[in-house]
Coordinates of C-alpha atoms in Angstrom, one line a residue:
M998 CA 11.8 17.9 46.5
A999 CA 13.3 18.0 42.9
A1000 CA 10.6 18.6 40.5
S1001 CA 10.1 15.3 38.5
T1002 CA 10.8 15.5 34.5
P1003 CA 7.6 17.0 32.9
L1004 CA 5.6 13.7 30.8
L1005 CA 7.0 13.2 27.2
K1006 CA 9.4 16.1 27.3
D1007 CA 11.1 14.8 24.4
E1008 CA 8.4 12.9 22.6
L1009 CA 5.9 16.0 22.3
D1010 CA 5.6 19.4 20.0
I1011 CA 3.5 22.3 20.9
V1012 CA 2.4 24.1 17.6
I1013 CA 1.1 27.7 17.9
P1014 CA -0.4 29.6 14.8
T1015 CA -0.3 33.1 15.2
I1016 CA 0.0 36.7 13.9
R1017 CA 1.2 38.6 16.9
N1018 CA 4.0 38.4 19.4
L1019 CA 3.3 35.6 22.1
D1020 CA 3.3 37.1 25.4
F1021 CA 0.6 34.4 26.3
L1022 CA 3.5 32.1 26.6
E1023 CA 4.3 34.0 30.0
M1024 CA 1.2 32.4 32.0
W1025 CA 2.0 28.9 30.4
R1026 CA 5.8 29.1 31.4
P1027 CA 5.2 26.9 34.4
F1028 CA 3.6 24.1 32.1
F1029 CA 5.2 24.6 28.7
Q1030 CA 8.7 25.9 29.2
P1031 CA 10.5 22.2 29.3
Y1032 CA 8.6 21.7 25.7
H1033 CA 10.0 22.2 22.1
L1034 CA 7.5 25.0 20.6
I1035 CA 6.8 24.8 16.9
I1036 CA 5.4 28.5 16.1
V1037 CA 3.8 28.8 12.5
Q1038 CA 3.6 32.7 11.6
D1039 CA 0.8 33.4 9.6
G1040 CA 0.3 36.8 7.4
D1041 CA 3.3 39.2 6.9
P1042 CA 6.4 37.3 7.1
S1043 CA 8.4 40.4 7.0
K1044 CA 6.9 41.0 10.7
T1045 CA 9.0 39.9 13.5
I1046 CA 7.0 37.6 15.9
K1047 CA 8.5 38.2 19.5
V1048 CA 9.0 35.1 21.8
P1049 CA 9.4 35.3 25.6
D1050 CA 12.9 34.6 26.6
G1051 CA 13.9 31.2 27.8
F1052 CA 11.6 28.9 25.4
D1053 CA 13.0 26.5 22.9
Y1054 CA 11.0 27.1 20.1
E1055 CA 11.5 27.3 15.7
L1056 CA 9.3 29.5 14.0
Y1057 CA 8.4 29.4 10.5
N1058 CA 6.8 31.9 8.2
R1059 CA 5.3 32.0 4.7
N1060 CA 8.7 32.3 3.2
D1061 CA 9.8 29.2 5.1
I1062 CA 6.8 27.2 3.9
N1063 CA 7.4 28.1 0.4
K1064 CA 11.0 27.1 0.6
I1065 CA 10.4 24.0 2.4
L1066 CA 7.2 22.4 0.1
G1067 CA 7.9 24.0 -3.0
P1068 CA 4.8 23.8 -5.2
K1069 CA 3.2 21.9 -2.7
A1070 CA 3.0 24.9 -0.2
N1071 CA -0.5 25.6 -1.9
C1072 CA -1.7 22.9 0.2
I1073 CA -1.2 25.3 3.4
S1074 CA -3.6 28.0 4.2
F1075 CA -2.8 31.2 4.4
K1076 CA -4.3 34.1 6.5
D1077 CA -6.0 31.2 8.4
S1078 CA -5.2 29.4 11.8
A1079 CA -5.6 26.4 9.5
C1080 CA -1.9 26.9 8.7
R1081 CA -1.0 25.2 11.8
C1082 CA -1.2 21.8 10.4
F1083 CA 2.3 22.6 8.6
G1084 CA 3.7 22.4 12.2
Y1085 CA 2.1 19.0 12.6
M1086 CA 4.0 17.9 9.0
V1087 CA 7.6 19.3 10.2
S1088 CA 7.4 18.2 13.7
K1089 CA 9.7 14.7 14.6
K1090 CA 7.7 13.9 17.8
K1091 CA 5.4 11.4 18.5
Y1092 CA 2.9 13.7 20.2
I1093 CA 1.7 17.2 19.2
F1094 CA -0.7 19.8 21.4
T1095 CA -1.7 22.7 19.7
I1096 CA -2.9 26.0 21.2
D1097 CA -4.1 29.3 20.3
D1098 CA -2.7 32.3 21.3
D1099 CA -5.7 33.8 23.0
C1100 CA -6.1 30.9 24.9
F1101 CA -4.9 31.2 28.9
V1102 CA -4.7 29.3 31.6
A1103 CA -7.9 28.1 33.5
K1104 CA -8.6 27.4 37.1
D1105 CA -10.6 24.1 38.3
P1106 CA -13.8 25.0 40.7
S1107 CA -11.2 24.9 43.5
G1108 CA -8.9 27.7 42.2
K1109 CA -6.1 25.6 41.1
E1110 CA -4.7 26.3 37.8
I1111 CA -5.2 23.8 35.2
N1112 CA -2.1 22.2 33.6
A1113 CA -4.1 21.5 30.2
L1114 CA -1.1 19.6 28.6
A1115 CA -0.7 17.0 31.6
Q1116 CA -4.4 16.4 31.2
H1117 CA -4.1 15.9 27.6
I1118 CA -1.2 13.7 27.9
K1119 CA -3.1 11.6 30.6
N1120 CA -5.8 11.3 27.9
L1121 CA -3.2 9.9 25.2
L1122 CA -1.7 7.6 27.3
C1123 CA -5.1 5.7 28.5
P1124 CA -6.9 3.6 26.0
S1125 CA -10.3 4.9 24.4
T1126 CA -13.6 3.0 24.6
P1127 CA -15.5 3.8 21.4
F1128 CA -17.2 0.5 21.0
F1129 CA -19.5 0.5 23.9
F1130 CA -20.4 3.6 26.2
N1131 CA -19.3 3.2 29.9
T1132 CA -22.0 5.5 31.9
L1133 CA -19.0 6.5 34.6
Y1134 CA -17.5 8.0 31.4
D1135 CA -13.4 7.2 31.5
P1136 CA -13.2 4.0 33.1
F1137 CA -9.2 4.4 33.1
R1138 CA -9.5 7.6 35.4
E1139 CA -8.6 7.2 39.1
G1140 CA -11.8 6.5 41.3
T1141 CA -13.6 5.0 38.7
D1142 CA -14.1 1.9 36.5
F1143 CA -16.2 0.1 34.2
V1144 CA -19.8 -0.3 35.3
R1145 CA -21.9 -3.5 35.5
G1146 CA -23.0 -4.9 32.3
Y1147 CA -19.8 -3.6 30.3
P1148 CA -18.5 -6.4 28.4
F1149 CA -15.3 -7.7 29.7
S1150 CA -14.0 -8.5 26.2
L1151 CA -14.0 -4.6 25.3
R1152 CA -12.6 -3.4 28.6
E1153 CA -8.8 -3.5 27.2
G1154 CA -9.7 -0.5 25.0
V1155 CA -7.9 0.9 22.3
P1156 CA -5.2 3.3 21.4
T1157 CA -6.3 6.7 21.8
A1158 CA -5.4 8.9 18.7
V1159 CA -6.8 12.3 19.7
S1160 CA -7.7 14.5 22.9
H1161 CA -10.0 17.2 22.3
G1162 CA -10.4 19.6 25.0
L1163 CA -12.7 22.4 26.1
W1164 CA -12.7 25.9 27.2
L1165 CA -14.3 28.2 29.9
N1166 CA -15.4 31.9 29.1
I1167 CA -15.8 32.4 25.3
P1168 CA -17.5 29.3 24.0
D1169 CA -16.8 28.2 20.5
Y1170 CA -19.9 29.1 18.9
D1171 CA -20.7 29.7 15.2
A1172 CA -21.8 33.3 14.3
P1173 CA -25.5 32.8 13.9
T1174 CA -24.9 31.9 17.6
Q1175 CA -22.7 34.4 18.7
L1176 CA -25.0 36.8 17.1
V1177 CA -28.2 35.7 19.1
K1178 CA -26.2 35.4 22.5
P1179 CA -23.3 37.9 22.5
R1180 CA -22.7 37.8 26.1
E1181 CA -23.0 34.2 26.9
R1182 CA -20.1 32.7 29.0
N1183 CA -19.3 29.2 29.6
T1184 CA -18.7 28.9 33.3
R1185 CA -19.8 25.3 33.5
Y1186 CA -16.7 23.2 34.4
V1187 CA -17.7 19.3 33.9
D1188 CA -15.1 17.1 35.1
A1189 CA -15.3 14.3 32.7
V1190 CA -13.1 12.8 30.1
M1191 CA -15.4 10.4 27.4
T1192 CA -14.6 8.5 24.3
I1193 CA -16.8 9.6 21.5
P1194 CA -18.4 6.6 20.3
K1195 CA -17.7 4.7 17.0
G1196 CA -20.1 5.9 14.2
T1197 CA -20.6 9.3 15.9
L1198 CA -19.1 12.6 14.3
F1199 CA -18.2 15.5 16.5
P1200 CA -17.1 19.3 15.9
M1201 CA -13.5 19.3 16.4
C1202 CA -11.9 22.7 17.6
G1203 CA -8.4 23.3 16.9
M1204 CA -7.5 25.6 19.9
N1205 CA -7.2 23.1 22.5
L1206 CA -6.1 19.8 21.0
A1207 CA -3.7 16.8 21.2
F1208 CA -3.0 13.9 19.2
D1209 CA -0.7 11.2 18.7
R1210 CA 0.9 11.9 15.4
E1211 CA 2.3 8.8 14.7
L1212 CA -1.1 7.3 15.0
I1213 CA -3.3 9.8 13.1
G1214 CA -0.8 12.9 11.9
P1215 CA -1.2 12.3 8.4
A1216 CA -4.8 13.0 8.5
M1217 CA -4.6 16.3 10.6
Y1218 CA -5.0 18.4 7.5
F1219 CA -7.1 21.4 8.2
G1220 CA -8.1 21.9 4.5
L1221 CA -8.1 24.9 2.2
M1222 CA -9.1 28.0 4.1
G1223 CA -8.6 31.8 4.4
D1224 CA -6.8 33.8 1.5
G1225 CA -8.4 32.9 -1.6
Q1226 CA -10.9 30.4 -0.7
P1227 CA -14.7 30.6 -0.4
I1228 CA -14.9 29.4 3.4
G1229 CA -12.8 29.7 6.9
R1230 CA -13.2 28.5 10.2
Y1231 CA -14.1 25.1 8.8
D1232 CA -10.5 24.0 9.3
D1233 CA -10.7 22.0 12.4
M1234 CA -14.2 21.1 11.6
W1235 CA -13.0 19.2 8.3
A1236 CA -9.9 17.8 10.2
G1237 CA -12.4 16.3 12.9
W1238 CA -14.5 14.6 10.4
C1239 CA -11.8 13.1 8.3
I1240 CA -9.8 12.0 11.4
K1241 CA -13.4 10.4 13.1
V1242 CA -14.1 8.5 10.2
I1243 CA -10.2 7.2 9.8
C1244 CA -10.2 6.3 13.9
D1245 CA -13.6 4.3 13.5
H1246 CA -11.8 2.4 10.4
L1247 CA -8.6 1.8 12.0
G1248 CA -10.2 1.0 15.3
L1249 CA -8.7 4.2 17.4
G1250 CA -10.2 6.5 20.2
V1251 CA -11.0 10.1 20.4
K1252 CA -11.8 11.3 23.7
T1253 CA -13.3 14.9 24.4
G1254 CA -13.7 16.7 28.0
L1255 CA -10.9 17.7 30.3
P1256 CA -8.7 19.6 30.1
Y1257 CA -10.3 23.3 29.8
I1258 CA -8.5 26.4 29.0
W1259 CA -9.5 30.1 29.3
H1260 CA -10.4 31.4 25.9
S1261 CA -9.8 35.0 26.1
K1262 CA -11.6 36.7 23.4
A1263 CA -14.7 36.3 21.1
S1264 CA -14.0 36.9 17.3
N1265 CA -15.9 39.5 15.6
P1266 CA -19.4 37.5 14.9
F1267 CA -20.1 39.6 11.3
V1268 CA -16.4 38.6 10.1
N1269 CA -17.1 35.0 11.1
L1270 CA -20.5 34.9 9.4
K1271 CA -18.6 35.9 6.3
K1272 CA -16.2 33.2 6.7
E1273 CA -18.8 30.5 7.4
Y1274 CA -21.7 31.6 5.3
K1275 CA -21.2 28.7 2.7
G1276 CA -19.8 26.4 5.4
I1277 CA -23.1 26.5 7.3
Y1278 CA -24.9 25.3 3.9
W1279 CA -22.6 22.7 2.7
Q1280 CA -22.6 21.5 6.3
E1281 CA -26.1 20.0 5.7
E1282 CA -24.7 17.7 2.8
L1283 CA -20.9 17.3 4.1
I1284 CA -22.4 15.8 7.4
P1285 CA -24.3 12.9 5.6
F1286 CA -21.4 12.1 3.3
F1287 CA -19.1 11.5 6.4
Q1288 CA -21.7 9.5 8.0
S1289 CA -22.0 7.4 5.2
V1290 CA -18.4 7.0 4.0
T1291 CA -17.0 3.5 4.4
L1292 CA -13.3 2.6 3.7
P1293 CA -12.3 -0.6 1.9
K1294 CA -10.5 -3.2 4.0
D1295 CA -7.1 -2.3 2.3
C1296 CA -6.8 0.9 3.5
T1297 CA -4.8 -0.2 6.6
T1298 CA -2.3 3.0 7.0
V1299 CA -3.8 6.5 7.7
Q1300 CA -2.3 7.5 4.6
K1301 CA -4.0 5.3 2.5
C1302 CA -7.3 6.0 4.4
Y1303 CA -6.9 9.6 3.6
V1304 CA -6.3 9.5 -0.1
E1305 CA -9.0 7.1 -0.5
L1306 CA -11.2 9.9 1.1
S1307 CA -9.8 12.5 -1.1
K1308 CA -11.3 10.3 -3.9
Q1309 CA -14.7 10.0 -2.5
V1310 CA -15.0 13.8 -1.5
K1311 CA -14.0 14.5 -5.0
A1312 CA -16.6 11.8 -6.5
K1313 CA -19.4 12.9 -4.0
L1314 CA -18.8 16.5 -2.8
G1315 CA -17.3 18.1 -6.1
K1316 CA -21.0 18.6 -7.2
V1317 CA -21.6 20.7 -4.3
D1318 CA -19.1 23.1 -5.1
D1319 CA -15.7 23.1 -7.4
Y1320 CA -14.3 24.0 -4.1
F1321 CA -14.4 20.3 -3.0
N1322 CA -12.3 19.1 -6.2
K1323 CA -10.0 21.6 -5.0
L1324 CA -9.9 20.4 -1.4
A1325 CA -9.8 16.9 -2.6
D1326 CA -6.4 17.7 -4.7
A1327 CA -4.9 19.6 -2.0
M1328 CA -5.7 16.4 0.4
V1329 CA -3.5 14.5 -2.2
T1330 CA -0.8 17.2 -1.9
W1331 CA -1.0 17.1 1.7
I1332 CA -0.2 13.4 1.7
D1333 CA 2.7 13.9 -0.7
A1334 CA 4.3 16.5 1.1
W1335 CA 4.1 14.5 4.5
D1336 CA 5.6 11.7 3.1
E1337 CA 8.3 13.6 1.8
L1338 CA 9.3 15.3 4.9
N1339 CA 8.3 11.9 7.0
P1340 CA 9.7 8.8 5.3
S1341 CA 8.7 5.7 6.9
G1342 CA 11.0 3.8 9.4
A1343 CA 13.1 5.1 12.4
S1344 CA 14.6 8.0 10.3
A1345 CA 11.6 10.0 10.5
K1346 CA 11.6 9.9 14.1
L1347 CA 15.1 11.2 14.5
P1348 CA 15.9 15.0 14.9
N1349 CA 17.9 16.5 11.5
G1350 CA 16.8 13.4 9.7
A1351 CA 19.7 11.3 11.2
A1352 CA 19.1 7.7 10.8
K1353 CA 19.9 5.1 13.1

């Protein structure tokens, strides 16, 4: 039987941030090879990153980022996986899947290899149900439905903007938890996908994540982290809080659960503690801020929402630490750079900027 064309083959880019050779792609070959990869090389730009043969990819290092963005390049983090969001910006596709280079193919309880990308695509192509919780989780999955008592007026659902996957083996813990439970491994495979309810924030992990770039792309900014910044390991968290507030405002859905990947190695908890230290304190003020954010009705696009959010970050979080004034400015720079590389209209969606 001839193999069927992979789903969204020409509509999805895979974005990978890295500082090393991408041997891990070998095991993903059956699932990733048909797709285009965008590799964002962090660290020393003079180092050559080896990519296994047979993959269709473009690679950007720090010199490329500086060349493409000019003075606006200062909004892209250096020496931190937050640099991946540059890949979101230069992509010309509708969907993005991003994965870390220490994430391997996981197996489901029957021993079958999990095609994480295919599951993310399923999640994104099915509606979300953020306004009313379904106790059988995702009602659009095969073998399930809306339960008795679920309002019929809400059963159409809303478009899904984000699909957040999970990890077997090394869980995504913060440094204090890592230090207390150094040997803990996640062996629980929960066969569920659910919509995160409206008004509920969540910790978004960027190592196994997919999203609809057209619906939410401009808000997927991973902040200022790493080199020269007082904080690290909050890049995906920051993006997650921003996208959730904006998705709630625009009536879009965020799903979490399947697919699982196998997270192969734990990062050093002492190094992590140094990066997270300030964030652990600041978070206690950040979360109430995001829980109480309201966006005006005239914020009808992601860009408008994001610029408005940046103003509120400056007004309310600037007094927590001057870092948030810098971050608010970088959020605006990011939107300017996004709009420059992605002019609105059909021409933005065509390769090489060719207009229809």
